[in-house]
Amino acid sequence: MSLLSAEWTALLYLVAAVCFILALKGLSSPKTARRGNAIGAAGALVAVGTVFLSMRLENIALILAAVALGCAIAVPVARRVQMTQMPQLVALFNGVGGGAAALVALLELNHNEDPWVRLAVVFTMLVGAVSFAGSAVTVGKLQELISTRPLLFPGMPWVMGAAMLGAVSSGVMVVLTGSVGWSLALLGLGLAAGLLLVLPVGGADVPIVISLLNAFTGLAVAASGVVLGNVLLLVAGTLVGASGTLLTRVMASAMGRSVAGIMFGAFKGGSTAGSTAVSDRPVRSSSPEDVAVQLGYAQRVVIVPGYGLAVAQGQHAVAELATALADRGVDVVFAIHPVAGRMPGHMNVLLAEADVPYESLRELAEVNPEFANTDVALVVGANDVVNPAAKSSPGSPIYGMPILEVVQAQQVVFLKRSMRPGFAGIENELLHDPKTTLLFGDAKDSLARVLGAVKAL
């Protein structure tokens, strides 16, 4: 028997749905993101508790054992994940969510013979399988278990089309017959379609694909709400699907490209994956002491963080440097590009971890007009988001992507580990500009040495 009446169940589901909406609102700004996460977690707790108290559950011991096992795996893994690995974790969450929705739909196939419910089953299985397989590929690319370059083979578009046609045909047969065999064929073809969809994507496009697959998982969960007759699943999945779709469009716009161009650009040579060769062209290098002089006697400094800062775990060092410069009367701000790092908001989260004030962060549109009045632009581990090729080279994979206009600053200092190109694999001509100097080494170590030199001025 259930412990909650239908009225109380509906009310608690409404509370959980409102929490999810407020969570999304909170996540729209780094300043309120932590509170948004807490509200979302509270909503999820209310939702799960309501399910346990309002339904007659069978195999309760197995359910609780599965929950305990999941917690035992998830908690230590989440605590050990580095900031640089957060995109992989997000992609893994996407994939697991989509795969779970697909399996639930498969198990519910013969519990309802209504053709509309079966259609929801087919949709959930197909989209969930695509999300699971595609997310696995993105994890492999970001973790460099497989090449970050586009993986293509002759006739791949035709194979992809055949897989999708086969999946649709299998879905039709599932709706008409309810056959488990056709359902398994649908799952297999969905997995193949997911692999074929993401393998051609390379370089800096991978984070956008993660956002798109997140939307896919949301839609699969929403459809599973129809399958299970659960309104809250429908609401939550729709929220994830809608927000993921909007985020994908915003990120694509920030790259100056269309979503279709990102997903299928490799077939026309338009992927963001380029050469990984190290340039041997001469550059002007500097020492920590020289960089400290440039920064310490400047009036205005703009720091541009990138993925290299996250790799080196140098966020605390750069925060200390910014504080030391501010103590000397230097106006210091951080310029945030919307696709810097490996996921949306990566740099915001990284700097928040080091307690950098939100007021010190400047978005692209806000900071670009200020570079002309900037004495020093300090680029830490970023490359593609400041690369002038996005404006000057029509043949470049990143052509059309809005960039941070550090080239307008009086002096530019790059902190780089080596002369390897950025994630998009494109050489940056700004590195060879006469007003640019480079400080080579691990970003955290370089920042610590520059900080020491600034304090010694």
Tab-separated table of C-alpha atoms in Angstrom:
chain	number	residue	atom	x	y	z
A	1	MET	CA	0.000	0.000	0.000
A	2	SER	CA	1.071	3.603	-0.586
A	3	LEU	CA	1.631	5.975	2.322
A	4	LEU	CA	0.767	9.126	0.360
A	5	SER	CA	-2.589	9.980	-1.145
A	6	ALA	CA	-2.893	11.014	-4.772
A	7	GLU	CA	-3.339	14.646	-3.701
A	8	TRP	CA	-0.170	14.683	-1.597
A	9	THR	CA	1.745	12.916	-4.356
A	10	ALA	CA	0.700	15.540	-6.909
A	11	LEU	CA	1.586	18.359	-4.503
A	12	LEU	CA	5.054	16.969	-3.775
A	13	TYR	CA	5.686	16.401	-7.488
A	14	LEU	CA	4.756	20.041	-8.047
A	15	VAL	CA	7.226	21.104	-5.338
A	16	ALA	CA	9.962	19.019	-6.984
A	17	ALA	CA	9.166	20.479	-10.422
A	18	VAL	CA	9.363	24.034	-9.043
A	19	CYS	CA	12.722	23.166	-7.453
A	20	PHE	CA	14.022	21.976	-10.830
A	21	ILE	CA	12.929	25.207	-12.500
A	22	LEU	CA	14.513	27.326	-9.757
A	23	ALA	CA	17.685	25.234	-10.054
A	24	LEU	CA	17.956	26.025	-13.759
A	25	LYS	CA	17.416	29.682	-12.985
A	26	GLY	CA	20.196	29.570	-10.410
A	27	LEU	CA	22.554	27.790	-12.801
A	28	SER	CA	22.193	30.626	-15.315
A	29	SER	CA	24.752	32.654	-13.364
A	30	PRO	CA	28.019	31.611	-11.663
A	31	LYS	CA	27.051	33.854	-8.763
A	32	THR	CA	23.966	31.768	-7.939
A	33	ALA	CA	25.047	28.391	-9.344
A	34	ARG	CA	25.873	26.817	-5.981
A	35	ARG	CA	22.440	27.721	-4.602
A	36	GLY	CA	20.840	26.436	-7.795
A	37	ASN	CA	22.606	23.103	-7.406
A	38	ALA	CA	21.409	22.798	-3.822
A	39	ILE	CA	17.810	23.543	-4.828
A	40	GLY	CA	17.978	21.008	-7.644
A	41	ALA	CA	19.369	18.343	-5.306
A	42	ALA	CA	16.574	19.055	-2.827
A	43	GLY	CA	14.012	18.693	-5.619
A	44	ALA	CA	15.505	15.357	-6.654
A	45	LEU	CA	15.380	14.142	-3.051
A	46	VAL	CA	11.712	15.130	-2.777
A	47	ALA	CA	10.953	13.395	-6.078
A	48	VAL	CA	12.656	10.110	-5.136
A	49	GLY	CA	11.106	10.112	-1.671
A	50	THR	CA	7.671	10.720	-3.146
A	51	VAL	CA	8.043	7.741	-5.484
A	52	PHE	CA	8.938	5.457	-2.577
A	53	LEU	CA	6.030	6.664	-0.446
A	54	SER	CA	3.333	6.889	-3.107
A	55	MET	CA	3.752	3.658	-5.072
A	56	ARG	CA	3.505	-0.004	-4.312
A	57	LEU	CA	7.044	-1.091	-5.033
A	58	GLU	CA	8.053	-4.687	-5.583
A	59	ASN	CA	11.560	-6.054	-5.029
A	60	ILE	CA	12.223	-3.227	-2.586
A	61	ALA	CA	15.366	-4.960	-1.286
A	62	LEU	CA	16.886	-5.065	-4.782
A	63	ILE	CA	15.975	-1.421	-5.376
A	64	LEU	CA	17.630	-0.292	-2.152
A	65	ALA	CA	20.668	-2.451	-2.889
A	66	ALA	CA	21.001	-0.834	-6.324
A	67	VAL	CA	20.707	2.649	-4.789
A	68	ALA	CA	23.355	1.811	-2.187
A	69	LEU	CA	25.681	0.384	-4.827
A	70	GLY	CA	25.246	3.469	-7.014
A	71	CYS	CA	26.037	5.765	-4.075
A	72	ALA	CA	29.060	3.692	-3.133
A	73	ILE	CA	30.439	4.121	-6.652
A	74	ALA	CA	29.376	7.703	-7.313
A	75	VAL	CA	30.455	9.485	-4.120
A	76	PRO	CA	34.177	8.554	-4.138
A	77	VAL	CA	34.393	8.990	-7.919
A	78	ALA	CA	32.843	12.464	-7.755
A	79	ARG	CA	35.192	13.500	-4.957
A	80	ARG	CA	38.269	12.392	-6.869
A	81	VAL	CA	37.413	13.911	-10.243
A	82	GLN	CA	39.744	16.782	-11.121
A	83	MET	CA	38.414	20.009	-12.593
A	84	THR	CA	40.026	19.107	-15.925
A	85	GLN	CA	38.008	15.882	-15.957
A	86	MET	CA	34.659	17.503	-15.213
A	87	PRO	CA	33.557	17.498	-18.898
A	88	GLN	CA	34.180	13.751	-19.045
A	89	LEU	CA	32.076	13.288	-15.906
A	90	VAL	CA	29.247	15.371	-17.376
A	91	ALA	CA	29.388	13.343	-20.595
A	92	LEU	CA	29.338	10.136	-18.566
A	93	PHE	CA	26.253	11.333	-16.665
A	94	ASN	CA	24.570	12.097	-19.986
A	95	GLY	CA	25.319	8.667	-21.345
A	96	VAL	CA	24.240	6.787	-18.228
A	97	GLY	CA	20.964	8.754	-18.123
A	98	GLY	CA	20.199	8.006	-21.750
A	99	GLY	CA	21.125	4.340	-21.401
A	100	ALA	CA	18.985	3.950	-18.282
A	101	ALA	CA	15.983	5.510	-20.018
A	102	ALA	CA	16.412	3.141	-22.975
A	103	LEU	CA	16.587	0.053	-20.721
A	104	VAL	CA	13.530	1.113	-18.715
A	105	ALA	CA	11.590	1.593	-21.941
A	106	LEU	CA	12.626	-1.882	-23.119
A	107	LEU	CA	11.415	-3.444	-19.877
A	108	GLU	CA	8.092	-1.589	-20.104
A	109	LEU	CA	7.449	-2.541	-23.740
A	110	ASN	CA	4.893	-5.268	-23.121
A	111	HIS	CA	3.198	-3.617	-20.145
A	112	ASN	CA	1.050	-1.397	-22.369
A	113	GLU	CA	-0.241	-2.209	-25.845
A	114	ASP	CA	-1.378	1.331	-26.618
A	115	PRO	CA	0.363	2.286	-29.918
A	116	TRP	CA	1.064	5.816	-28.647
A	117	VAL	CA	2.798	4.441	-25.580
A	118	ARG	CA	4.762	2.052	-27.782
A	119	LEU	CA	5.753	5.026	-29.933
A	120	ALA	CA	7.085	6.697	-26.769
A	121	VAL	CA	8.960	3.460	-26.001
A	122	VAL	CA	10.566	3.512	-29.452
A	123	PHE	CA	11.543	7.168	-29.127
A	124	THR	CA	13.047	6.605	-25.670
A	125	MET	CA	15.021	3.557	-26.779
A	126	LEU	CA	16.384	5.186	-29.935
A	127	VAL	CA	17.311	8.573	-28.462
A	128	GLY	CA	18.617	7.003	-25.237
A	129	ALA	CA	20.837	4.602	-27.189
A	130	VAL	CA	22.181	7.418	-29.393
A	131	SER	CA	22.936	9.485	-26.298
A	132	PHE	CA	24.660	6.571	-24.532
A	133	ALA	CA	26.923	5.634	-27.449
A	134	GLY	CA	27.641	9.233	-28.441
A	135	SER	CA	28.525	10.183	-24.871
A	136	ALA	CA	30.908	7.232	-24.639
A	137	VAL	CA	32.745	8.573	-27.694
A	138	THR	CA	32.958	12.087	-26.236
A	139	VAL	CA	34.424	10.669	-23.006
A	140	GLY	CA	36.993	8.758	-25.055
A	141	LYS	CA	37.933	11.844	-27.061
A	142	LEU	CA	38.220	14.160	-24.068
A	143	GLN	CA	40.193	11.580	-22.101
A	144	GLU	CA	42.319	10.994	-25.230
A	145	LEU	CA	41.560	7.279	-25.141
A	146	ILE	CA	40.770	7.731	-28.822
A	147	SER	CA	41.961	10.400	-31.224
A	148	THR	CA	40.451	13.862	-30.812
A	149	ARG	CA	40.650	14.235	-34.585
A	150	PRO	CA	37.597	13.353	-36.717
A	151	LEU	CA	37.416	9.616	-37.353
A	152	LEU	CA	36.072	9.004	-40.835
A	153	PHE	CA	35.931	6.195	-43.364
A	154	PRO	CA	34.792	6.118	-47.007
A	155	GLY	CA	31.028	6.057	-47.368
A	156	MET	CA	30.453	6.972	-43.733
A	157	PRO	CA	27.512	9.328	-44.456
A	158	TRP	CA	25.759	6.516	-46.330
A	159	VAL	CA	26.371	4.058	-43.492
A	160	MET	CA	25.037	6.615	-41.022
A	161	GLY	CA	21.941	7.149	-43.146
A	162	ALA	CA	21.400	3.392	-43.443
A	163	ALA	CA	21.689	2.976	-39.658
A	164	MET	CA	19.092	5.693	-39.049
A	165	LEU	CA	16.755	4.249	-41.698
A	166	GLY	CA	17.140	0.802	-40.158
A	167	ALA	CA	16.413	2.237	-36.709
A	168	VAL	CA	13.242	3.939	-37.918
A	169	SER	CA	12.108	0.743	-39.672
A	170	SER	CA	12.774	-1.290	-36.524
A	171	GLY	CA	10.843	1.275	-34.509
A	172	VAL	CA	7.836	0.905	-36.789
A	173	MET	CA	7.917	-2.863	-36.305
A	174	VAL	CA	8.127	-2.433	-32.526
A	175	VAL	CA	5.021	-0.222	-32.550
A	176	LEU	CA	3.127	-2.710	-34.737
A	177	THR	CA	4.204	-5.967	-33.083
A	178	GLY	CA	5.718	-5.209	-29.681
A	179	SER	CA	8.449	-7.695	-30.557
A	180	VAL	CA	11.434	-7.877	-28.195
A	181	GLY	CA	13.601	-8.974	-31.113
A	182	TRP	CA	12.819	-5.822	-33.071
A	183	SER	CA	13.410	-3.815	-29.894
A	184	LEU	CA	16.905	-5.247	-29.514
A	185	ALA	CA	17.573	-4.483	-33.177
A	186	LEU	CA	16.410	-0.912	-32.535
A	187	LEU	CA	18.788	-0.614	-29.565
A	188	GLY	CA	21.710	-1.945	-31.603
A	189	LEU	CA	21.049	0.413	-34.495
A	190	GLY	CA	20.616	3.314	-32.066
A	191	LEU	CA	24.021	2.567	-30.544
A	192	ALA	CA	25.563	2.401	-34.014
A	193	ALA	CA	23.943	5.708	-34.967
A	194	GLY	CA	25.324	7.337	-31.805
A	195	LEU	CA	28.848	6.173	-32.616
A	196	LEU	CA	28.628	7.294	-36.233
A	197	LEU	CA	27.188	10.655	-35.220
A	198	VAL	CA	30.019	11.631	-32.850
A	199	LEU	CA	33.102	9.930	-34.307
A	200	PRO	CA	33.431	12.567	-37.106
A	201	VAL	CA	33.447	15.398	-34.542
A	202	GLY	CA	36.822	16.645	-33.427
A	203	GLY	CA	38.690	19.242	-31.462
A	204	ALA	CA	36.895	22.121	-29.826
A	205	ASP	CA	33.507	20.923	-31.109
A	206	VAL	CA	33.310	18.077	-28.569
A	207	PRO	CA	31.944	20.225	-25.681
A	208	ILE	CA	29.098	21.390	-27.898
A	209	VAL	CA	28.279	17.773	-28.740
A	210	ILE	CA	28.142	17.011	-25.005
A	211	SER	CA	25.538	19.754	-24.610
A	212	LEU	CA	23.544	18.368	-27.540
A	213	LEU	CA	23.625	14.839	-26.134
A	214	ASN	CA	22.487	16.255	-22.812
A	215	ALA	CA	19.409	17.559	-24.609
A	216	PHE	CA	18.925	14.110	-26.182
A	217	THR	CA	19.016	12.477	-22.760
A	218	GLY	CA	16.452	14.972	-21.467
A	219	LEU	CA	14.097	14.146	-24.327
A	220	ALA	CA	14.567	10.414	-23.696
A	221	VAL	CA	13.734	10.895	-20.013
A	222	ALA	CA	10.674	12.976	-20.927
A	223	ALA	CA	9.444	10.207	-23.228
A	224	SER	CA	10.042	7.648	-20.488
A	225	GLY	CA	7.692	9.744	-18.356
A	226	VAL	CA	5.004	8.991	-20.941
A	227	VAL	CA	5.930	5.300	-20.888
A	228	LEU	CA	5.736	5.094	-17.085
A	229	GLY	CA	2.830	7.488	-16.696
A	230	ASN	CA	4.944	9.741	-14.467
A	231	VAL	CA	4.307	13.472	-14.904
A	232	LEU	CA	7.416	14.550	-12.999
A	233	LEU	CA	9.706	12.589	-15.324
A	234	LEU	CA	7.988	14.285	-18.242
A	235	VAL	CA	8.516	17.732	-16.701
A	236	ALA	CA	12.130	17.123	-15.636
A	237	GLY	CA	13.102	15.587	-18.967
A	238	THR	CA	11.507	18.433	-20.892
A	239	LEU	CA	13.415	20.971	-18.790
A	240	VAL	CA	16.713	19.195	-19.472
A	241	GLY	CA	15.916	18.834	-23.161
A	242	ALA	CA	14.931	22.475	-23.581
A	243	SER	CA	17.839	23.897	-21.576
A	244	GLY	CA	20.320	21.591	-23.333
A	245	THR	CA	19.014	22.685	-26.723
A	246	LEU	CA	19.300	26.369	-25.808
A	247	LEU	CA	22.797	25.872	-24.421
A	248	THR	CA	23.856	24.051	-27.597
A	249	ARG	CA	22.618	26.934	-29.741
A	250	VAL	CA	24.353	29.518	-27.533
A	251	MET	CA	27.651	27.620	-27.664
A	252	ALA	CA	27.397	27.146	-31.425
A	253	SER	CA	26.757	30.864	-31.778
A	254	ALA	CA	29.818	31.558	-29.621
A	255	MET	CA	31.813	29.435	-32.062
A	256	GLY	CA	30.325	31.349	-34.979
A	257	ARG	CA	28.999	28.141	-36.531
A	258	SER	CA	25.754	26.255	-36.964
A	259	VAL	CA	24.933	23.079	-35.041
A	260	ALA	CA	24.695	21.186	-38.350
A	261	GLY	CA	28.118	22.493	-39.357
A	262	ILE	CA	29.577	21.317	-36.061
A	263	MET	CA	28.071	17.838	-36.296
A	264	PHE	CA	28.709	17.193	-39.989
A	265	GLY	CA	31.439	19.700	-40.855
A	266	ALA	CA	34.142	17.017	-40.974
A	267	PHE	CA	32.571	15.544	-44.111
A	268	LYS	CA	33.351	18.873	-45.828
A	269	GLY	CA	36.661	19.471	-44.074
A	270	GLY	CA	35.151	21.887	-41.555
A	271	SER	CA	36.049	20.224	-38.276
A	272	THR	CA	37.966	22.139	-35.637
A	273	ALA	CA	40.596	19.423	-35.401
A	274	GLY	CA	43.790	20.424	-37.158
A	275	SER	CA	47.491	19.695	-36.949
A	276	THR	CA	49.172	18.832	-33.670
A	277	ALA	CA	52.648	19.630	-35.020
A	278	VAL	CA	54.842	21.868	-32.871
A	279	SER	CA	55.784	25.115	-34.606
A	280	ASP	CA	59.513	25.846	-34.974
A	281	ARG	CA	59.053	29.522	-35.869
A	282	PRO	CA	60.971	31.897	-33.592
A	283	VAL	CA	59.143	33.701	-30.778
A	284	ARG	CA	60.157	36.212	-28.137
A	285	SER	CA	60.437	34.459	-24.787
A	286	SER	CA	60.675	36.089	-21.383
A	287	SER	CA	61.551	35.376	-17.749
A	288	PRO	CA	59.276	35.462	-14.685
A	289	GLU	CA	61.065	38.613	-13.497
A	290	ASP	CA	60.458	40.425	-16.795
A	291	VAL	CA	56.791	39.415	-16.785
A	292	ALA	CA	56.490	40.605	-13.180
A	293	VAL	CA	57.831	44.026	-14.189
A	294	GLN	CA	55.328	44.249	-17.046
A	295	LEU	CA	52.448	43.357	-14.749
A	296	GLY	CA	53.570	45.181	-11.610
A	297	TYR	CA	53.970	48.550	-13.284
A	298	ALA	CA	50.857	48.332	-15.446
A	299	GLN	CA	47.705	50.283	-14.728
A	300	ARG	CA	45.335	47.722	-16.186
A	301	VAL	CA	45.797	43.951	-16.669
A	302	VAL	CA	43.337	41.536	-18.252
A	303	ILE	CA	43.920	37.844	-17.485
A	304	VAL	CA	42.587	35.332	-20.025
A	305	PRO	CA	42.287	31.823	-18.502
A	306	GLY	CA	42.126	28.707	-20.639
A	307	TYR	CA	42.210	24.930	-20.460
A	308	GLY	CA	45.947	24.939	-19.742
A	309	LEU	CA	45.235	26.704	-16.450
A	310	ALA	CA	42.835	23.901	-15.509
A	311	VAL	CA	45.332	21.200	-16.510
A	312	ALA	CA	48.024	22.774	-14.324
A	313	GLN	CA	45.547	23.362	-11.466
A	314	GLY	CA	46.854	26.921	-11.357
A	315	GLN	CA	43.604	28.659	-10.406
A	316	HIS	CA	44.762	29.438	-6.865
A	317	ALA	CA	48.091	30.782	-8.117
A	318	VAL	CA	46.434	33.082	-10.645
A	319	ALA	CA	43.996	34.291	-7.968
A	320	GLU	CA	46.934	35.117	-5.669
A	321	LEU	CA	48.685	36.944	-8.510
A	322	ALA	CA	45.565	39.001	-9.215
A	323	THR	CA	45.327	39.916	-5.519
A	324	ALA	CA	49.005	40.895	-5.364
A	325	LEU	CA	48.628	43.126	-8.418
A	326	ALA	CA	45.464	44.705	-6.996
A	327	ASP	CA	47.375	45.471	-3.798
A	328	ARG	CA	49.824	47.453	-5.957
A	329	GLY	CA	46.954	49.479	-7.401
A	330	VAL	CA	46.684	47.568	-10.683
A	331	ASP	CA	43.178	47.191	-12.133
A	332	VAL	CA	42.851	43.434	-12.766
A	333	VAL	CA	39.953	41.620	-14.424
A	334	PHE	CA	39.471	38.156	-15.931
A	335	ALA	CA	38.204	37.808	-19.504
A	336	ILE	CA	35.927	34.764	-19.932
A	337	HIS	CA	35.253	33.298	-23.359
A	338	PRO	CA	32.024	31.227	-23.510
A	339	VAL	CA	33.773	28.174	-24.966
A	340	ALA	CA	37.087	28.402	-23.090
A	341	GLY	CA	37.948	25.062	-21.525
A	342	ARG	CA	36.106	21.847	-22.260
A	343	MET	CA	32.558	22.657	-21.167
A	344	PRO	CA	30.266	25.675	-20.718
A	345	GLY	CA	31.279	27.742	-17.713
A	346	HIS	CA	34.494	25.758	-17.211
A	347	MET	CA	36.576	28.856	-16.446
A	348	ASN	CA	33.875	30.338	-14.208
A	349	VAL	CA	33.807	27.184	-12.089
A	350	LEU	CA	37.597	26.978	-12.027
A	351	LEU	CA	38.016	30.563	-10.798
A	352	ALA	CA	35.133	30.247	-8.327
A	353	GLU	CA	37.020	27.334	-6.764
A	354	ALA	CA	39.864	29.800	-6.081
A	355	ASP	CA	37.429	32.378	-4.629
A	356	VAL	CA	37.968	34.881	-7.432
A	357	PRO	CA	35.194	37.490	-6.960
A	358	TYR	CA	32.421	37.197	-9.505
A	359	GLU	CA	32.657	40.958	-10.030
A	360	SER	CA	36.167	40.478	-11.466
A	361	LEU	CA	34.893	38.313	-14.337
A	362	ARG	CA	34.102	39.906	-17.684
A	363	GLU	CA	32.233	38.188	-20.495
A	364	LEU	CA	33.426	38.477	-24.098
A	365	ALA	CA	31.076	41.235	-25.241
A	366	GLU	CA	31.818	43.298	-22.138
A	367	VAL	CA	35.600	43.003	-22.104
A	368	ASN	CA	36.475	43.265	-25.792
A	369	PRO	CA	36.020	47.073	-25.978
A	370	GLU	CA	38.334	47.393	-22.947
A	371	PHE	CA	41.406	45.731	-24.501
A	372	ALA	CA	42.416	48.912	-26.321
A	373	ASN	CA	42.919	50.537	-22.900
A	374	THR	CA	44.698	47.524	-21.411
A	375	ASP	CA	48.437	47.660	-20.686
A	376	VAL	CA	49.003	43.890	-20.463
A	377	ALA	CA	46.862	40.956	-21.530
A	378	LEU	CA	48.054	37.846	-19.673
A	379	VAL	CA	46.919	34.695	-21.515
A	380	VAL	CA	47.207	31.620	-19.283
A	381	GLY	CA	46.758	28.313	-21.073
A	382	ALA	CA	44.380	29.665	-23.742
A	383	ASN	CA	44.975	29.658	-27.474
A	384	ASP	CA	42.003	29.210	-29.787
A	385	VAL	CA	39.804	31.793	-28.027
A	386	VAL	CA	42.351	34.549	-28.749
A	387	ASN	CA	43.528	33.312	-32.158
A	388	PRO	CA	43.184	36.031	-34.861
A	389	ALA	CA	42.726	33.261	-37.455
A	390	ALA	CA	39.067	33.255	-36.429
A	391	LYS	CA	38.788	36.665	-38.099
A	392	SER	CA	41.527	36.702	-40.720
A	393	SER	CA	41.655	33.190	-42.220
A	394	PRO	CA	38.490	32.157	-44.112
A	395	GLY	CA	39.852	28.646	-44.565
A	396	SER	CA	40.417	28.154	-40.850
A	397	PRO	CA	38.148	25.685	-38.993
A	398	ILE	CA	37.433	28.354	-36.361
A	399	TYR	CA	36.788	31.141	-38.880
A	400	GLY	CA	33.825	33.231	-37.728
A	401	MET	CA	34.185	32.353	-34.046
A	402	PRO	CA	34.095	35.471	-31.840
A	403	ILE	CA	37.398	35.809	-29.979
A	404	LEU	CA	38.816	37.829	-27.114
A	405	GLU	CA	40.568	40.776	-28.776
A	406	VAL	CA	43.814	40.562	-26.773
A	407	VAL	CA	45.633	41.707	-29.909
A	408	GLN	CA	44.340	45.210	-29.095
A	409	ALA	CA	46.265	45.343	-25.773
A	410	GLN	CA	49.539	47.270	-25.532
A	411	GLN	CA	51.447	44.121	-24.539
A	412	VAL	CA	50.511	40.438	-24.621
A	413	VAL	CA	52.087	37.756	-22.426
A	414	PHE	CA	51.399	34.067	-23.095
A	415	LEU	CA	52.008	31.414	-20.466
A	416	LYS	CA	52.416	28.206	-22.456
A	417	ARG	CA	53.840	24.772	-21.840
A	418	SER	CA	55.090	24.419	-25.424
A	419	MET	CA	54.545	25.662	-28.964
A	420	ARG	CA	51.901	23.027	-29.645
A	421	PRO	CA	48.710	24.535	-31.113
A	422	GLY	CA	45.456	24.718	-29.170
A	423	PHE	CA	42.699	22.101	-29.139
A	424	ALA	CA	41.584	23.168	-32.624
A	425	GLY	CA	45.084	22.460	-33.958
A	426	ILE	CA	45.642	25.873	-35.558
A	427	GLU	CA	48.803	27.946	-35.280
A	428	ASN	CA	48.299	31.288	-33.561
A	429	GLU	CA	49.934	34.189	-35.399
A	430	LEU	CA	49.576	36.334	-32.280
A	431	LEU	CA	52.435	34.345	-30.742
A	432	HIS	CA	54.743	35.871	-33.352
A	433	ASP	CA	53.535	39.453	-32.968
A	434	PRO	CA	56.366	41.858	-31.941
A	435	LYS	CA	54.468	42.962	-28.821
A	436	THR	CA	53.944	39.371	-27.615
A	437	THR	CA	56.248	37.593	-25.185
A	438	LEU	CA	56.037	33.975	-24.030
A	439	LEU	CA	56.859	32.412	-20.678
A	440	PHE	CA	57.256	28.666	-21.127
A	441	GLY	CA	56.525	26.093	-18.453
A	442	ASP	CA	53.765	24.601	-16.346
A	443	ALA	CA	51.170	27.334	-15.750
A	444	LYS	CA	50.998	26.808	-11.994
A	445	ASP	CA	54.772	26.911	-11.608
A	446	SER	CA	55.107	29.926	-13.927
A	447	LEU	CA	52.421	31.842	-12.042
A	448	ALA	CA	54.084	31.059	-8.709
A	449	ARG	CA	57.421	32.392	-9.968
A	450	VAL	CA	55.806	35.519	-11.417
A	451	LEU	CA	53.943	36.048	-8.136
A	452	GLY	CA	57.197	35.818	-6.180
A	453	ALA	CA	58.842	38.325	-8.509
A	454	VAL	CA	55.893	40.730	-8.212
A	455	LYS	CA	56.105	40.623	-4.400
A	456	ALA	CA	59.828	41.362	-4.645
A	457	LEU	CA	59.334	44.536	-6.717
